Amino acid sequence: MDAIDEEPTQMRGYSPAKELAVNLNSYNWQLILGFAVLFAIVFAGLNTQNKNTVTPVQLVYEEMPTDIMNAHFANTSSTANYFVQTTFTDN
Amino acid sequence: MKYLSLVLFLLTLVKTPLLADQNPWGIIERCQKASQNLNYKGIYISQNGQELKSVEITHALYGSEQFTRINLLDGNADEVLSQGKNVVIYHKHDDNVVIQKREQQHLFPAIFRGEIAEIKKYYLLSFGISERVAGRMTQRVNLIPKDSFRYAYNLWLDQETSLPLKMIISNIDKEILEQSAFNKIQFNTEKNLEWFTPTLDSSKKYLIDDSITKEINLNRFWVATNIPPGFKEVNFMVSKMSDMNLVRNHSVYSDGLSYISLFVQPVRKGQKPKVGDLSFNSTNVSARYFKGYQIMAVGSVPIKAVRSLIDSVVF
């Protein structure tokens, strides 16, 4: 009885392995999701202009975006040649 | 000369079958039905600015569905096959043929889309003299815009069938911007649908181009607060821009005859955004740069219409 009294008092049941595994998985997913969001933000930022530093230029015929004109004629033209002879360069 | 003028004046008063209708707009309704219901085959010439192209068209109503075949006779020998709302284009190149799907469009002579009642609100109807087009007598009908947001449409309608045989789009100064006119047409020539097949070339490779169908289901983040009067949105597409993980918003507005495209998209890296107005052939373009986005409107409408549309985009 004296030996039992000398043993430390246990506060609750012992089941460390299962709970720890569950906690680690949850933490990993949060970490992965966080990195994915950060990556997406950086990627989007690299593909767009910094709106505070870009100076627009006057629209001229030689620099008309071909993809925009193709998309317009493909969806609105009433003349067959304009409707047909456009090829999308986007996508 | 005096007598000639008198004779010409009296001729304009002669009632043709097309003009016998109590409802003057009935002629436009019959015109719309004719382009949908008649079986015909013909060749017409289409001019836009300096560009002139010949087109062969075959159209038939089979059952309740419309079948159309269009062959370009100048430049690349491209073909269009349309059944109902499904359109397939065969782009012919030296080594291959690229097959592309599109949505149904309002190609000449089937230029009227939707309800004629909408067109009445923004165009005045007037009649001109009878003239001969492609060997057939026609009645000239003019659709004059009531405001400065659209152009005038002048039509020559076949007196027997009401099919448009000629069309001229002109501006307020009566300058011709675009025109199409049959030089040869026959009715009820095709008794079956054997003609409704593409011209195949076994020496070429056939490729499917599905790039334009990658539409993305996203809510729009912008709104046009001041659309030109009479125009309403008839189509809205969100598609991915090539080489970028970004999307373009494309809205199409129409008053039943005229069309305006509105584009809202991010500016590509390395490119400068465009601003200002531009005119070429019958097309006007207006561009604006707003909060990092390129906003551009394109249409065969006066510059005032495209400019007012882009100025009204907010987000």
XYZ file of N, CA and C in Angstrom, chain B residues 30-158:
387
model
N -43.283 40.007 -92.020
C -43.237 39.019 -93.106
C -41.808 38.770 -93.550
N -41.016 39.807 -93.521
C -39.594 39.686 -93.881
C -38.898 38.726 -92.923
N -39.186 38.888 -91.631
C -38.566 38.012 -90.638
C -38.991 36.561 -90.851
N -40.275 36.356 -91.099
C -40.778 34.982 -91.297
C -40.196 34.375 -92.569
N -40.061 35.199 -93.619
C -39.534 34.700 -94.899
C -38.124 34.154 -94.722
N -37.299 34.868 -93.973
C -35.913 34.431 -93.816
C -35.840 33.142 -93.001
N -36.884 32.861 -92.209
C -36.881 31.646 -91.385
C -37.526 30.467 -92.121
N -38.555 30.737 -92.911
C -39.390 29.658 -93.433
C -39.140 29.263 -94.888
N -38.481 30.130 -95.648
C -38.338 29.859 -97.073
C -37.169 28.935 -97.366
N -37.296 28.188 -98.460
C -36.175 27.405 -98.977
C -35.597 28.179 -100.152
N -34.330 28.496 -100.071
C -33.711 29.281 -101.141
C -32.220 28.971 -101.223
N -31.678 29.325 -102.362
C -30.234 29.170 -102.571
C -29.771 30.335 -103.420
N -28.689 30.973 -103.036
C -28.226 32.120 -103.808
C -26.803 32.510 -103.475
N -26.337 33.520 -104.201
C -24.999 34.065 -103.963
C -25.157 35.555 -103.706
N -24.561 36.027 -102.635
C -24.598 37.463 -102.392
C -23.203 37.987 -102.134
N -23.072 39.306 -102.369
C -21.805 39.985 -102.132
C -21.955 40.831 -100.884
N -20.934 40.776 -100.040
C -20.960 41.474 -98.771
C -19.801 42.456 -98.742
N -20.103 43.726 -98.423
C -19.042 44.732 -98.363
C -19.011 45.386 -97.000
N -17.798 45.478 -96.434
C -17.598 46.175 -95.173
C -16.335 47.001 -95.328
N -16.496 48.311 -95.456
C -15.346 49.161 -95.756
C -14.828 48.843 -97.150
N -13.513 48.550 -97.224
C -12.910 48.238 -98.522
C -13.008 46.755 -98.862
N -13.474 45.978 -97.905
C -13.471 44.526 -98.090
C -14.746 44.055 -98.780
N -14.565 43.216 -99.809
C -15.692 42.711 -100.601
C -15.578 41.200 -100.662
N -16.634 40.486 -100.259
C -16.579 39.023 -100.270
C -17.852 38.449 -100.877
N -17.721 37.333 -101.580
C -18.890 36.638 -102.120
C -19.210 35.451 -101.229
N -20.500 35.227 -101.035
C -20.953 34.164 -100.137
C -22.068 33.391 -100.824
N -22.003 32.076 -100.759
C -23.104 31.252 -101.259
C -23.874 30.729 -100.054
N -25.205 30.857 -100.116
C -26.016 30.422 -98.984
C -27.143 29.525 -99.477
N -27.380 28.447 -98.737
C -28.510 27.546 -98.998
C -29.274 27.429 -97.694
N -30.587 27.634 -97.762
C -31.398 27.611 -96.539
C -32.662 26.814 -96.782
N -33.052 26.029 -95.783
C -34.300 25.268 -95.902
C -34.924 25.095 -94.528
N -36.244 25.069 -94.529
C -36.995 24.724 -93.322
C -37.457 23.285 -93.506
N -36.964 22.387 -92.653
C -37.283 20.963 -92.787
C -37.957 20.533 -91.506
N -39.256 20.226 -91.602
C -39.994 20.002 -90.363
C -40.149 21.349 -89.696
N -39.679 21.440 -88.474
C -39.748 22.720 -87.764
C -38.362 23.314 -87.549
N -37.364 22.721 -88.209
C -36.000 23.174 -87.967
C -35.403 23.830 -89.208
N -34.579 24.842 -88.962
C -33.927 25.535 -90.072
C -32.549 24.926 -90.308
N -32.238 24.715 -91.574
C -30.928 24.213 -91.976
C -30.308 25.242 -92.917
N -29.055 25.589 -92.639
C -28.365 26.585 -93.466
C -26.951 26.108 -93.750
N -26.544 26.317 -94.982
C -25.159 26.065 -95.343
C -24.616 27.318 -96.011
N -23.452 27.761 -95.547
C -22.816 28.952 -96.088
C -21.428 28.581 -96.557
N -21.100 28.972 -97.779
C -19.750 28.760 -98.319
C -19.154 30.113 -98.671
N -17.953 30.377 -98.180
C -17.267 31.602 -98.572
C -16.618 31.356 -99.930
N -16.896 32.215 -100.889
C -16.393 32.002 -102.246
C -15.109 32.778 -102.516
N -14.728 33.673 -101.586
C -13.480 34.424 -101.728
C -12.572 34.124 -100.542
N -11.249 34.093 -100.788
C -10.326 33.802 -99.698
C -10.403 32.322 -99.331
N -10.231 32.030 -98.046
C -10.324 30.633 -97.589
C -11.717 30.073 -97.866
N -11.736 28.808 -98.289
C -13.019 28.185 -98.653
C -13.730 27.655 -97.416
N -13.918 28.528 -96.413
C -14.561 28.098 -95.172
C -16.035 27.802 -95.401
N -16.555 26.921 -94.550
C -17.970 26.529 -94.643
C -18.627 26.653 -93.284
N -19.930 26.919 -93.318
C -20.727 26.964 -92.094
C -21.931 26.061 -92.287
N -22.173 25.192 -91.324
C -23.377 24.374 -91.336
C -24.139 24.682 -90.062
N -25.416 25.034 -90.230
C -26.201 25.453 -89.075
C -27.505 24.675 -89.060
N -27.798 24.057 -87.920
C -29.052 23.327 -87.757
C -29.701 23.832 -86.486
N -30.809 24.533 -86.622
C -31.422 25.162 -85.453
C -30.456 26.167 -84.867
N -30.172 26.012 -83.572
C -29.259 26.948 -82.914
C -27.816 26.459 -82.921
N -27.580 25.311 -83.496
C -26.223 24.758 -83.497
C -25.501 25.145 -84.778
N -24.331 25.736 -84.611
C -23.555 26.190 -85.761
C -22.176 25.537 -85.700
N -21.728 24.992 -86.829
C -20.389 24.416 -86.912
C -19.672 25.074 -88.088
N -18.461 25.541 -87.817
C -17.682 26.203 -88.859
C -16.488 25.323 -89.205
N -16.222 25.195 -90.495
C -15.067 24.438 -90.969
C -14.068 25.452 -91.545
N -13.014 25.728 -90.738
C -11.970 26.652 -91.191
C -10.946 25.852 -91.983
N -10.808 26.169 -93.269
C -9.946 25.340 -94.119
C -8.597 26.011 -94.326
N -7.566 25.285 -93.926
C -6.193 25.763 -94.121
C -5.489 24.832 -95.097
N -4.200 25.124 -95.349
C -3.463 24.326 -96.340
C -3.368 22.864 -95.938
N -3.077 22.638 -94.645
C -2.818 21.261 -94.223
C -3.933 20.649 -93.396
N -4.813 21.497 -92.863
C -5.823 20.924 -91.979
C -7.118 21.722 -92.052
N -8.112 21.148 -91.422
C -9.412 21.809 -91.312
C -9.743 21.882 -89.820
N -9.961 23.087 -89.323
C -10.286 23.260 -87.904
C -11.795 23.422 -87.763
N -12.382 22.565 -86.971
C -13.834 22.571 -86.784
C -14.152 23.309 -85.486
N -15.049 24.266 -85.588
C -15.346 25.128 -84.442
C -16.856 25.233 -84.251
N -17.295 25.160 -83.019
C -18.737 25.300 -82.740
C -19.024 26.724 -82.314
N -20.150 27.219 -82.734
C -20.544 28.573 -82.333
C -22.035 28.559 -81.990
N -22.480 29.728 -81.537
C -23.913 29.879 -81.307
C -24.557 30.455 -82.550
N -25.871 30.234 -82.643
C -26.618 30.732 -83.799
C -26.503 32.241 -83.896
N -26.365 32.740 -85.113
C -26.260 34.173 -85.307
C -27.308 34.653 -86.309
N -27.361 35.942 -86.484
C -28.366 36.594 -87.316
C -27.723 37.056 -88.607
N -27.266 36.117 -89.429
C -26.551 36.481 -90.644
C -27.525 36.841 -91.753
N -27.121 37.783 -92.603
C -27.928 38.184 -93.749
C -28.283 36.953 -94.573
N -29.532 36.826 -95.016
C -30.641 37.788 -94.920
C -31.496 37.675 -93.660
N -31.140 36.801 -92.724
C -31.947 36.639 -91.497
C -31.440 37.593 -90.418
N -31.625 38.891 -90.628
C -31.001 39.877 -89.749
C -31.869 40.264 -88.554
N -33.153 39.916 -88.580
C -34.032 40.325 -87.481
C -34.021 39.280 -86.384
N -33.704 39.756 -85.205
C -33.622 38.870 -84.058
C -34.683 39.289 -83.068
N -35.467 38.390 -82.580
C -36.414 38.719 -81.526
C -37.651 39.428 -82.039
N -38.274 40.170 -81.149
C -39.570 40.781 -81.420
C -39.432 42.059 -82.245
N -40.271 42.170 -83.267
C -40.280 43.392 -84.094
C -40.784 44.566 -83.265
N -41.631 44.286 -82.261
C -42.192 45.352 -81.423
C -41.088 46.179 -80.775
N -39.969 45.546 -80.444
C -38.861 46.281 -79.818
C -38.215 47.235 -80.811
N -38.116 46.786 -82.064
C -37.479 47.626 -83.089
C -38.343 48.859 -83.361
N -39.658 48.707 -83.296
C -40.579 49.821 -83.577
C -40.338 51.020 -82.671
N -39.874 50.736 -81.445
C -39.718 51.818 -80.463
C -38.580 52.761 -80.851
N -37.599 52.248 -81.612
C -36.395 53.046 -81.823
C -36.081 53.301 -83.282
N -36.937 52.803 -84.192
C -36.743 53.057 -85.614
C -38.059 53.520 -86.231
N -37.941 54.424 -87.205
C -39.086 54.842 -88.009
C -39.063 54.048 -89.303
N -40.248 53.700 -89.791
C -40.347 52.910 -91.017
C -40.784 53.804 -92.164
N -40.077 53.729 -93.283
C -40.528 54.473 -94.472
C -40.289 53.601 -95.693
N -41.053 53.915 -96.739
C -40.967 53.109 -97.955
C -40.298 53.902 -99.062
N -39.501 53.204 -99.847
C -38.879 53.820 -101.007
C -39.501 53.266 -102.275
N -38.803 53.426 -103.390
C -39.358 52.976 -104.662
C -39.075 51.494 -104.865
N -39.764 50.932 -105.858
C -39.515 49.536 -106.235
C -38.298 49.488 -107.142
N -37.441 48.505 -106.898
C -36.244 48.365 -107.731
C -36.003 46.895 -108.022
N -35.208 46.662 -109.011
C -34.883 45.296 -109.416
C -33.540 44.908 -108.770
N -33.529 43.765 -108.056
C -32.310 43.250 -107.436
C -32.224 41.761 -107.768
N -31.065 41.314 -108.246
C -30.850 39.900 -108.586
C -31.944 39.391 -109.524
N -32.409 40.242 -110.419
C -33.391 39.829 -111.410
C -34.827 39.777 -110.892
N -35.054 40.275 -109.658
C -36.399 40.211 -109.079
C -36.820 41.605 -108.607
N -38.117 41.884 -108.647
C -38.614 43.191 -108.212
C -38.665 43.228 -106.698
N -38.188 44.332 -106.147
C -38.167 44.476 -104.692
C -38.817 45.789 -104.298
N -39.180 45.851 -103.013
C -39.704 47.062 -102.414
C -38.667 47.559 -101.416
N -38.262 48.817 -101.571
C -37.292 49.358 -100.621
C -38.003 49.790 -99.353
N -37.438 49.392 -98.213
C -37.974 49.744 -96.893
C -36.831 50.310 -96.072
N -37.055 51.474 -95.462
C -35.998 52.119 -94.678
C -36.352 52.117 -93.198
N -35.399 51.724 -92.387
C -35.559 51.798 -90.935
C -34.636 52.913 -90.449
N -35.258 54.048 -90.129
C -34.497 55.245 -89.766
C -34.435 55.334 -88.246
N -33.248 55.482 -87.643
C -33.166 55.537 -86.179
C -33.832 56.801 -85.644
N -34.476 56.658 -84.477
C -35.135 57.805 -83.851
C -34.152 58.614 -83.007
N -32.959 58.042 -82.751
C -31.970 58.774 -81.963
C -30.598 58.547 -82.582
N -29.574 59.009 -81.868
C -28.218 58.953 -82.447
C -27.401 57.796 -81.867
N -28.091 56.761 -81.355
C -27.362 55.621 -80.801
C -27.315 54.427 -81.760
N -27.812 54.590 -82.946
C -27.820 53.467 -83.892
C -27.803 54.006 -85.317
N -27.527 53.120 -86.296
C -27.472 53.502 -87.698
C -28.790 53.151 -88.401
N -28.901 53.618 -89.651
C -30.086 53.331 -90.465
C -29.894 52.028 -91.232
N -31.002 51.277 -91.365
C -30.991 50.035 -92.132
C -31.927 50.194 -93.319
N -31.403 50.043 -94.518
C -32.194 50.137 -95.731
C -32.275 48.752 -96.359
N -33.504 48.292 -96.573
C -33.710 46.919 -97.048
C -34.466 46.925 -98.373
N -34.095 46.000 -99.225
C -34.831 45.765 -100.474
C -35.475 44.397 -100.355
N -36.785 44.373 -100.173
C -37.499 43.124 -99.913
C -38.131 42.587 -101.192
N -37.899 41.313 -101.449
C -38.478 40.682 -102.637
C -40.003 40.829 -102.583
